[in-house]
Short mmCIF file of C-alpha atoms and ligand atoms in Angstrom, two decimals:
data_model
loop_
_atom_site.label_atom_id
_atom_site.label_comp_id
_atom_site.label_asym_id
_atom_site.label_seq_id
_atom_site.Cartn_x
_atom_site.Cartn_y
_atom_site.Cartn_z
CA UNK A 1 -12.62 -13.16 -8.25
CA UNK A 2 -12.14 -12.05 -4.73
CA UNK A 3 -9.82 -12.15 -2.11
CA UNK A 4 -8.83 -14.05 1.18
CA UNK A 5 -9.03 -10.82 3.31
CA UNK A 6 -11.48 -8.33 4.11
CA UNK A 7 -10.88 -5.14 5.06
CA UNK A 8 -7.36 -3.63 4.05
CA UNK A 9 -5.31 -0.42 4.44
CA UNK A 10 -3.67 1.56 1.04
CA UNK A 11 -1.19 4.43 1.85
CA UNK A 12 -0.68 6.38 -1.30
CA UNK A 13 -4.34 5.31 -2.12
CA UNK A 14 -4.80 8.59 -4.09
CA UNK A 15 -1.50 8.01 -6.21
CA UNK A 16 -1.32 6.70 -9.57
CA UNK A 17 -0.68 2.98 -8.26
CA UNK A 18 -2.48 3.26 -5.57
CA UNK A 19 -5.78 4.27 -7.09
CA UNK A 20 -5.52 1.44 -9.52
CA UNK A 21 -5.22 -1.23 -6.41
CA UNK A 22 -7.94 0.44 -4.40
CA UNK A 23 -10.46 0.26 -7.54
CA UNK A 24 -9.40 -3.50 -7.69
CA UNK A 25 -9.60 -4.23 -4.28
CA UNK A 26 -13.01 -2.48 -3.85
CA UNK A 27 -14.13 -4.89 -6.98
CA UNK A 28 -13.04 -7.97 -5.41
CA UNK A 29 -15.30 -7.14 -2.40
CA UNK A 30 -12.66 -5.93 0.02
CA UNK A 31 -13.38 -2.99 2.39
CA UNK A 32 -10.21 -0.54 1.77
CA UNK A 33 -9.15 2.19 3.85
CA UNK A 34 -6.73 5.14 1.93
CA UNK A 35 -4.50 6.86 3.69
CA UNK A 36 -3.21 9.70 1.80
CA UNK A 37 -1.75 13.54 2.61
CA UNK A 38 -2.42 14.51 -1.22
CA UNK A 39 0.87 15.57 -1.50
CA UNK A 40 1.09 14.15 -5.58
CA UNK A 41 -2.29 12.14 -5.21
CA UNK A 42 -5.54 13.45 -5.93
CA UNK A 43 -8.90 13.04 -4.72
CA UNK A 44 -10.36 12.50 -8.22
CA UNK A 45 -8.17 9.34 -8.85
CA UNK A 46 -10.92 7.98 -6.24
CA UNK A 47 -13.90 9.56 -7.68
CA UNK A 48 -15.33 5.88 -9.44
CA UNK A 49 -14.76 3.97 -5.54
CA UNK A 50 -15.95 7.31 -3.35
CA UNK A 51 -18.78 6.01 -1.69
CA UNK A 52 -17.23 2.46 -1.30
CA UNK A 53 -14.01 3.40 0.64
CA UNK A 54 -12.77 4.75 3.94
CA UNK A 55 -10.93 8.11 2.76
CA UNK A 56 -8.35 9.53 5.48
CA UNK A 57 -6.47 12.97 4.60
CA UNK A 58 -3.70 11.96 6.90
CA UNK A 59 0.12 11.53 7.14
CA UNK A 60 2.28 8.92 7.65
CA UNK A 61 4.32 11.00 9.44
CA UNK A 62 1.99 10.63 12.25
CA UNK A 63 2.10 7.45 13.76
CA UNK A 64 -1.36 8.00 15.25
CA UNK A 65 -3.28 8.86 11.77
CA UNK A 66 -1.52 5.34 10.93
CA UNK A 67 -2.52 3.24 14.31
CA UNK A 68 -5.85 4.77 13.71
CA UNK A 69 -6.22 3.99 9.81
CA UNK A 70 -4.93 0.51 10.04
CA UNK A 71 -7.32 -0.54 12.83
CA UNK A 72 -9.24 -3.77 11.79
CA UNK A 73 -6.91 -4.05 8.67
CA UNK A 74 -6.07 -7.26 7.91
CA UNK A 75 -3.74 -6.56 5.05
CA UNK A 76 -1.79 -3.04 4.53
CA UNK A 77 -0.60 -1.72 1.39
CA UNK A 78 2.45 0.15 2.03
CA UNK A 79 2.64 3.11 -1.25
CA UNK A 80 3.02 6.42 0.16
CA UNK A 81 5.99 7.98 -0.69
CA UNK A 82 8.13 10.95 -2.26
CA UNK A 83 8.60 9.43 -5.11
CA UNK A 84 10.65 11.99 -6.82
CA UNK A 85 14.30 10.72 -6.72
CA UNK A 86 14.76 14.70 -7.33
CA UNK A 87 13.33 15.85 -4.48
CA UNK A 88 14.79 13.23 -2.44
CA UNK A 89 18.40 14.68 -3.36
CA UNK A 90 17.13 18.02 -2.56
CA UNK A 91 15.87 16.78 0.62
CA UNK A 92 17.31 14.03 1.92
CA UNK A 93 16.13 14.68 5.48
CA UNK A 94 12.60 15.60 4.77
CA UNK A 95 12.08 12.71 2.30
CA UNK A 96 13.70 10.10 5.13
CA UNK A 97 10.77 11.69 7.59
CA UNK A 98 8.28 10.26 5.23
CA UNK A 99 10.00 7.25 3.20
CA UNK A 100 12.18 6.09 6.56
CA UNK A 101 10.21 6.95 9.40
CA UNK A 102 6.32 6.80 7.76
CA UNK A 103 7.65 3.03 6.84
CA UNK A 104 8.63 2.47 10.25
CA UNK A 105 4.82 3.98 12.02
CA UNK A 106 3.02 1.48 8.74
CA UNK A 107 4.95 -1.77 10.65
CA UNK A 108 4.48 -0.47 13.79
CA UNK A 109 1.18 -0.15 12.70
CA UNK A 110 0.72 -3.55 11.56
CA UNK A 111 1.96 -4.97 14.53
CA UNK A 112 -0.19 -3.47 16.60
CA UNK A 113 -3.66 -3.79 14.27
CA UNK A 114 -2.20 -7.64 14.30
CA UNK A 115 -2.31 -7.26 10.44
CA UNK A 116 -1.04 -10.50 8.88
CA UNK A 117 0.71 -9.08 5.91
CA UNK A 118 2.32 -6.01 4.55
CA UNK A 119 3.20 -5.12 0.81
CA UNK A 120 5.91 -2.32 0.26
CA UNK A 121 6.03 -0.79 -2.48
CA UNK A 122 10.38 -0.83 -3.35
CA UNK A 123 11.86 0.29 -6.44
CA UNK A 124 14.32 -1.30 -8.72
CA UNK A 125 16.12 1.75 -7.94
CA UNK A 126 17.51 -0.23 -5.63
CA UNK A 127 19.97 -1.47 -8.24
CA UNK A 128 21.66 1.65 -8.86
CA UNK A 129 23.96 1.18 -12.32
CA UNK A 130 24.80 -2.21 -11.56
CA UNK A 131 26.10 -3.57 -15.09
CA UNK A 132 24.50 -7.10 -14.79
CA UNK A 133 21.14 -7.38 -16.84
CA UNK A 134 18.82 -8.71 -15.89
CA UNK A 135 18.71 -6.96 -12.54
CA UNK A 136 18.09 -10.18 -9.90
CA UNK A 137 17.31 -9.78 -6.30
CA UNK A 138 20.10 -11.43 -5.63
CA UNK A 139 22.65 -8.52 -6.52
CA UNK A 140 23.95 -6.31 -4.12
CA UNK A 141 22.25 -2.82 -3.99
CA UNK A 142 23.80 -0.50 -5.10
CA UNK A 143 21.76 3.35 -4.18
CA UNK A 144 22.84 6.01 -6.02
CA UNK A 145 20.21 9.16 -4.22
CA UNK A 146 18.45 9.44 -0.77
CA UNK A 147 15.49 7.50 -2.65
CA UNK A 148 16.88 4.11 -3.27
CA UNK A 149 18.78 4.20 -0.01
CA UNK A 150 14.81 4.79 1.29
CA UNK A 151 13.94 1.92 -0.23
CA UNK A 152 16.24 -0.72 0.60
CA UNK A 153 16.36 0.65 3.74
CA UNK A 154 12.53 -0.16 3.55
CA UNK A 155 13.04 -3.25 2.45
CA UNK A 156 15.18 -4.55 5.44
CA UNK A 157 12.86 -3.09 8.02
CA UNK A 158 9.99 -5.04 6.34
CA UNK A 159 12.49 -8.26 6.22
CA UNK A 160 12.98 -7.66 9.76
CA UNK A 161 9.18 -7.44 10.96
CA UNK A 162 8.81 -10.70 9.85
CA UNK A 163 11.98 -12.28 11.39
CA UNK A 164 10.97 -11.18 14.54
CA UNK A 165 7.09 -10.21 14.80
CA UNK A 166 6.04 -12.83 12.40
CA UNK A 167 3.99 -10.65 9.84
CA UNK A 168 4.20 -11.89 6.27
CA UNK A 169 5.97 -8.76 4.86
CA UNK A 170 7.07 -8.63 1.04
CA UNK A 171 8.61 -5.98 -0.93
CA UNK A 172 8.02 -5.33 -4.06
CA UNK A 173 11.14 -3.39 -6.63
CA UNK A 174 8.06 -1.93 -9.27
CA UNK A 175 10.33 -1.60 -12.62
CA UNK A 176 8.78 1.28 -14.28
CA UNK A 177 5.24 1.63 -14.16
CA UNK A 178 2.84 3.39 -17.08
CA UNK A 179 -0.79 3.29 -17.32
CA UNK A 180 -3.53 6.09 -17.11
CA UNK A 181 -3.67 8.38 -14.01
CA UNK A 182 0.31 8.98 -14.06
CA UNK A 183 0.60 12.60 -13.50
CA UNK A 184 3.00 14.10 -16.31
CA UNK A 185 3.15 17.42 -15.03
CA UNK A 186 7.07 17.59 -13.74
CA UNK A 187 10.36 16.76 -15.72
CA UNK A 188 11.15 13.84 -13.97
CA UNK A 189 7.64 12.12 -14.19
CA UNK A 190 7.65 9.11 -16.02
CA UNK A 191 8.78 9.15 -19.28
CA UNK A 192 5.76 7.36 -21.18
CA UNK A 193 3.56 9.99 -18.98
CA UNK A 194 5.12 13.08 -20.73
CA UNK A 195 5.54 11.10 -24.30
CA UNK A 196 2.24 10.25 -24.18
CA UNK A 197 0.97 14.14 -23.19
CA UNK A 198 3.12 15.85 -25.54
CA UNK A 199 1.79 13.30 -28.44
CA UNK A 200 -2.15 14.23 -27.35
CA UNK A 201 -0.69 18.14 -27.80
CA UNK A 202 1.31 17.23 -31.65
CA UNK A 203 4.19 18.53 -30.14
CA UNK A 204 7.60 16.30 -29.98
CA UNK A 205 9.21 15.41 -26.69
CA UNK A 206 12.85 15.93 -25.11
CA UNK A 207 14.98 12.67 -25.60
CA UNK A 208 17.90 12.94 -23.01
CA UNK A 209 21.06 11.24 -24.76
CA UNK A 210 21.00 9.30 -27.77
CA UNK A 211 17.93 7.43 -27.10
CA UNK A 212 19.93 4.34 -26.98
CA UNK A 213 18.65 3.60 -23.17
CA UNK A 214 16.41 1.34 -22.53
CA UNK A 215 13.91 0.38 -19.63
CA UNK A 216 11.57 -2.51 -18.50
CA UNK A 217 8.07 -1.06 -18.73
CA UNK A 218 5.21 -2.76 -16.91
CA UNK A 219 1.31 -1.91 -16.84
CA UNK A 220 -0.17 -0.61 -13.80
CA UNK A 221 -2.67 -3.38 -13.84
CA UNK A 222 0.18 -6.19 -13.95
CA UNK A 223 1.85 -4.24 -10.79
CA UNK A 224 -1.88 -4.40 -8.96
CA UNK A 225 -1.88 -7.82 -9.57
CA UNK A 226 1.18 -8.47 -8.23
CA UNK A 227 0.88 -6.92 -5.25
CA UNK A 228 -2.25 -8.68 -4.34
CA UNK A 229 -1.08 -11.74 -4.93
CA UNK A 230 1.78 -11.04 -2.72
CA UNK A 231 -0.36 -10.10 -0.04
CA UNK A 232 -2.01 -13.56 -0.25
CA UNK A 233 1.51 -16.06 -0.61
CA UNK A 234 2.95 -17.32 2.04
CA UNK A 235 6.26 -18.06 0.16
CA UNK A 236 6.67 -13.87 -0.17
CA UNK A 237 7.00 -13.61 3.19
CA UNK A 238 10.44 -11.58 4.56
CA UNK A 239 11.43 -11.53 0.07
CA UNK A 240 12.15 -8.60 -1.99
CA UNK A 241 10.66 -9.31 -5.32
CA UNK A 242 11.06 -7.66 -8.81
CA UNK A 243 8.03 -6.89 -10.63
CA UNK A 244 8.48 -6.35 -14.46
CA UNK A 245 7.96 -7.70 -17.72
CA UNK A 246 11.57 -9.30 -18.36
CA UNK A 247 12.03 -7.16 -21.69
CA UNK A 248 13.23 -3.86 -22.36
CA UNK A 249 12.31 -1.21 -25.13
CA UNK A 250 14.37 2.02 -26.16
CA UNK A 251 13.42 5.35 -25.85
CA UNK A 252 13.82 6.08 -29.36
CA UNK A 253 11.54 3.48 -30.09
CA UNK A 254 9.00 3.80 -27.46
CA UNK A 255 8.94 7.26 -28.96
CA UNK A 256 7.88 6.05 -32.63
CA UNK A 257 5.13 4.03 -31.02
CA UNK A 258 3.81 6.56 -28.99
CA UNK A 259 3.95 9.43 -31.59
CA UNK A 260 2.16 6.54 -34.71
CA UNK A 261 -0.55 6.06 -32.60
CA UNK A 262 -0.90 10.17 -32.63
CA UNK A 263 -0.30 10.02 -35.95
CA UNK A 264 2.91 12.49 -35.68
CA UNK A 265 6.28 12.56 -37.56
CA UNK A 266 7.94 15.24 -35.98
CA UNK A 267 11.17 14.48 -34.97
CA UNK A 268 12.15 14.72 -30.99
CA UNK A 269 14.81 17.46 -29.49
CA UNK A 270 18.20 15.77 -28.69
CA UNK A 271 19.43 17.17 -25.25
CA UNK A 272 22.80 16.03 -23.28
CA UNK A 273 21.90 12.58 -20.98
CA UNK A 274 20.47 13.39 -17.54
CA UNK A 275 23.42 13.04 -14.89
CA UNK A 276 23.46 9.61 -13.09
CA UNK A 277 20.66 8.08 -16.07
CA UNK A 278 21.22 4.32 -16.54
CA UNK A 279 21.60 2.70 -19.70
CA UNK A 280 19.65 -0.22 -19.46
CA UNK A 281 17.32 -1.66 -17.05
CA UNK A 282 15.46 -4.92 -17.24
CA UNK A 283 13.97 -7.47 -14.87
CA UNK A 284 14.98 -10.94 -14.07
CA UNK A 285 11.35 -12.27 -13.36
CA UNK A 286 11.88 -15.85 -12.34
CA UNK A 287 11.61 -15.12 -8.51
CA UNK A 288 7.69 -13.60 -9.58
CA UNK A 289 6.81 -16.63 -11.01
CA UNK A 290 8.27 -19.09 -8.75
CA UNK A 291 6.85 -17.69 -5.45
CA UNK A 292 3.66 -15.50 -6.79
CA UNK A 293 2.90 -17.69 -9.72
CA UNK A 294 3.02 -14.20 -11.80
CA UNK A 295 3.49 -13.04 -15.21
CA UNK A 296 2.53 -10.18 -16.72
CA UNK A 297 -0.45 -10.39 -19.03
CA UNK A 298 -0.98 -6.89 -21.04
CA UNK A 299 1.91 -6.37 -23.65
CA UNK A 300 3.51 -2.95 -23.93
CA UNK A 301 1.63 -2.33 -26.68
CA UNK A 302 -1.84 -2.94 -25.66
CA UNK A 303 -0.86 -1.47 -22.82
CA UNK A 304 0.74 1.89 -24.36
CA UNK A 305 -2.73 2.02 -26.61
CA UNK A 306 -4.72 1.76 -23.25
CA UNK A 307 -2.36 5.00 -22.01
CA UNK A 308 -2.84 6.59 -24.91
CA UNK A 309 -6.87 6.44 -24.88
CA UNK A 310 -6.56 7.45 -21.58
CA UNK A 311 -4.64 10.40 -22.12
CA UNK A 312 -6.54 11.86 -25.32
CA UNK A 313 -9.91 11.75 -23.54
CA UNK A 314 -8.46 13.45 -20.70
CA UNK A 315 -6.73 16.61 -21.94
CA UNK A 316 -8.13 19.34 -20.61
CA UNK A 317 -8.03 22.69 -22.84
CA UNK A 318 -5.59 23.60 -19.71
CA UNK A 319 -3.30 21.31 -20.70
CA UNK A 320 -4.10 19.14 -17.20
CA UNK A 321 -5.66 15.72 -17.21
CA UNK A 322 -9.29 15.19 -15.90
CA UNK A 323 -10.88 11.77 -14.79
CA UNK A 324 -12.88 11.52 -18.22
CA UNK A 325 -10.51 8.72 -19.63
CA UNK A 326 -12.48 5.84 -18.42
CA UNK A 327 -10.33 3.08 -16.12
CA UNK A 328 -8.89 1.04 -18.90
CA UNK A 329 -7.92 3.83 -21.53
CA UNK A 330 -11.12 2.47 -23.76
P1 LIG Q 1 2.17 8.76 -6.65
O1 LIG Q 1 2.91 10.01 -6.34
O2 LIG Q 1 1.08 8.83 -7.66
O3 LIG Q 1 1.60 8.11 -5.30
C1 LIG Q 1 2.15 8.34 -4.01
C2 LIG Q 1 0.99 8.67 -3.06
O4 LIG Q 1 1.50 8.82 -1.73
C3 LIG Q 1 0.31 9.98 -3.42
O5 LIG Q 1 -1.08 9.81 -3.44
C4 LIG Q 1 0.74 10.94 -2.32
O6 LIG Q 1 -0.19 11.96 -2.08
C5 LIG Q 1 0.90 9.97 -1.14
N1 LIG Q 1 1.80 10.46 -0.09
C6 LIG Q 1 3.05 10.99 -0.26
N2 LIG Q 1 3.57 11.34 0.94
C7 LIG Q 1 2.64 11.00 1.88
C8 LIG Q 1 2.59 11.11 3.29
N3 LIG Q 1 3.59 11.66 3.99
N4 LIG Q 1 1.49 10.65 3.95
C9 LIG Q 1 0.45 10.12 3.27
N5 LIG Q 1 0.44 10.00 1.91
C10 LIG Q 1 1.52 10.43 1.23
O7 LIG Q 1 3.27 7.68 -7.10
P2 LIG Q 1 3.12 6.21 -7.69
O8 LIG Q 1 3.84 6.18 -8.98
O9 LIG Q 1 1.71 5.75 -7.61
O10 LIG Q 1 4.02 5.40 -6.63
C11 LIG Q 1 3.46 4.56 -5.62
C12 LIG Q 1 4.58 3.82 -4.92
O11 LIG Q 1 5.29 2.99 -5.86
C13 LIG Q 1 5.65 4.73 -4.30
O12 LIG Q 1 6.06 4.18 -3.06
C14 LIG Q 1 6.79 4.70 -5.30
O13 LIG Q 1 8.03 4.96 -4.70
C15 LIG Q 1 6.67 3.27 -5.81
N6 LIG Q 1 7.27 3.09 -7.14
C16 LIG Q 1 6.69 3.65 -8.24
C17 LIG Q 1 7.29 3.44 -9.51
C18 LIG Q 1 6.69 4.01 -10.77
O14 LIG Q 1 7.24 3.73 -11.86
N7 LIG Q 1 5.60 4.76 -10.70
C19 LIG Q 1 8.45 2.68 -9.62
C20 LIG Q 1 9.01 2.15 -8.46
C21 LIG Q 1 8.40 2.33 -7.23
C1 LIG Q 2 12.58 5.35 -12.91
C2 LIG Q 2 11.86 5.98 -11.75
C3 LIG Q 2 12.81 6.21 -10.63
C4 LIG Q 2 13.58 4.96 -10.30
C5 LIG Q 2 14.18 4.30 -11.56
C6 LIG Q 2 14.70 2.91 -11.22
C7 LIG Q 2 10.00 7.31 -12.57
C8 LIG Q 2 9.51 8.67 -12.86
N1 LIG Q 2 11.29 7.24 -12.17
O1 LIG Q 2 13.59 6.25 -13.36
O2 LIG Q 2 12.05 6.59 -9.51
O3 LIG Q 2 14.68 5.32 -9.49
O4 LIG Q 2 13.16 4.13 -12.52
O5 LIG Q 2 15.12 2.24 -12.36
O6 LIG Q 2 9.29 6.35 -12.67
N2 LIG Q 2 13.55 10.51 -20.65
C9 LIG Q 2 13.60 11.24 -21.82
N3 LIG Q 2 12.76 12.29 -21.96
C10 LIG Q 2 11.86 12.67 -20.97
C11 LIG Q 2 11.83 11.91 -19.78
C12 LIG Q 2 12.70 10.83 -19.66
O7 LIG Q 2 14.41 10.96 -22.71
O8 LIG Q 2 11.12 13.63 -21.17
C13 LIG Q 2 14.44 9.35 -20.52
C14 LIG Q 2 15.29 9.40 -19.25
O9 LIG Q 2 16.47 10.14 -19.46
C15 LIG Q 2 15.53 7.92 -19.01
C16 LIG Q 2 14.28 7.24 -19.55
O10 LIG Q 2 13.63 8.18 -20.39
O11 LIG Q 2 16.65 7.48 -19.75
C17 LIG Q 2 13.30 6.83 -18.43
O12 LIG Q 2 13.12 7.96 -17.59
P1 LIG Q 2 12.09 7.98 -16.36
O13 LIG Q 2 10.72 7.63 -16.82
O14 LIG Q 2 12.28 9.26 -15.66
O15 LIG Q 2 12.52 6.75 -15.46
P2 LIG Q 2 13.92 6.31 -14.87
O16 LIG Q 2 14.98 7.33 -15.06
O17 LIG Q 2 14.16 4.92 -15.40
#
């Protein structure tokens, strides 16, 4: 299959995400240009598309690495971020310098590359601890750290570059996102991330609270394909769209999973709920399908045995993950 456009810009192309859309992209036949301060990405996400890409160690804090990578670009893929909700509460200042302003230089950018369409990548962080499941874009957003007020704030700047410059902007809320290449190497990565490397070590995890909570958990892949395809609708133009799977699994349970396929029984550490930690979280995915014609196609559990692959074939005798684990965990 390939795509409508040609040449297209990825910010964050060295992130977990990111890499996964530039590989794809680069298959389809597209000419991709990565943008990307290695600030949590890494070089070796890119080693399999090296030679095929434009790689630029730059910052979006500069609005002139960004006029310069987007030149030509008819489609730019917005990623780059902090992405630790942690470090945004540390730092709300520095984190609005890249998640505020670094969105701001990307539209700017695409205005002046006359790019036709951006894709941003939001959060359904956005939603704060709303009650109301599923979480719809229609609900008012509620922000509970510097991060999600980033976001949305994101959000309405992309909204408003297409109102009045006419680029076809759509944002994306990502529900949470698993898949190889997630980097489990702080407490507040992903949870499936550090299940998944304390399973490949036999050693049991940290469950925060009972266990009881419960998330929407969608494969990197499905998120790729989402974005493309809102980079190539018309009808996702100026919308903020929820990208998930619709269903919801408990950490307890996503636990057992993980630790069967390692074969382990041990039984996880109980420690107090993390401040501010929502109890459930899934997406309402109707607006997906209506405007991008998407669904998600690999189920959690293919998709947590792809992970898993992934993981044991990467685990280094450091404890770090390599780029052996081949693209789809097999
Ligand atoms: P990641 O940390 O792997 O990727 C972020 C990339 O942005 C990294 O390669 C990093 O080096 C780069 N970057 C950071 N600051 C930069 C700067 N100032 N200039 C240039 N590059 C910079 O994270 P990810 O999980 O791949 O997230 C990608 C995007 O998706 C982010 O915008 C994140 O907020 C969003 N998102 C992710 C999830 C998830 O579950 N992973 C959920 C919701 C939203
Ligand atoms: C995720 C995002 C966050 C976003 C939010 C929106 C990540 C890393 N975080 O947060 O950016 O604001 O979605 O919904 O993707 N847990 C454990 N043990 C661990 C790690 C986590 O029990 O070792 C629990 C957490 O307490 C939480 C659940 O697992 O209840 C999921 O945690 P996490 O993967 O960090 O994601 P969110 O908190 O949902």
């Amino acid at each position: 299959m390939t795509v409508s456009f040609k040449k297209a810009l990825v910010t964050g192309g060295a992130g977990f995400i990111g890499s996964h859309l530039t590989e794809n992209l680069v298959a389809k036949g597209c000419r991709v240009t990565v943008l990307d301060n290695f600030s949590s990405g890494r070089r070796t996400n890119l080693t399999r598309v090296a030679a095929d890409i434009d790689l630029i160690e730059g910052d979006i804090r500069d609005p002139l690495a960004v006029e310069r990578a987007a030149k030509g670009c008819e489609v730019i893929f917005h990623l780059a971020a902090v992405v630790s909700v942690p470090q945004t509460v540390a730092q709300p200042l520095d984190s609005a310098r890249v998640n505020d302003l670094g969105t701001l230089h990307v539209l700017e950018a695409a205005r002046d590359a006359g790019s036709g369409a951006v894709v941003f990548a939001s959060s359904s962080a956005v939603y704060g601890d709303d009650p109301g499941l599923p979480k719809r874009e229609s609900m008012i957003p509620k922000p509970l750290s510097p991060y999600a007020v980033q976001k949305i704030t994101g959000e309405y700047y992309a909204r408003v570059y297409h109102e009045l410059y006419g680029i076809d902007t759509a944002s994306l809320r990502f529900f949470n996102v698993f898949g190889p290449r997630q980097d489990p190497s702080s407490p507040y990565s992903g949870v499936i991330s550090i299940f998944m490397s304390k399973a490949v070590a036999q050693t049991g995890p940290i469950i925060y609270g009972d266990g009881t909570q419960s998330r929407d958990f969608v494969y990197v892949s499905d998120v790729v394909r989402a974005m493309i395809g809102a980079a190539t609708t018309k009808a996702a133009a100026g919308q903020s769209i929820n990208v998930g799977t619709g269903t919801s699994i408990d950490i307890n349970r996503l636990w057992r999973t993980i630790a069967g396929m390692a074969g382990l029984s041990n039984v996880p550490r109980y420690d107090p709920p993390r401040a501010g930690d929502i109890i459930a979280s899934v997406a309402a995915v109707d607006t997906a399908e209506s405007l991008l014609g998407f669904k998600t196609e690999v189920s959690l559990e293919d998709g947590l045995e792809r992970t898993f692959r992934w993981y044991a074939a990467s685990q280094t005798t450091a404890g770090a993950y390599s780029q052996k684990g081949s693209e789809n965990g097999d």
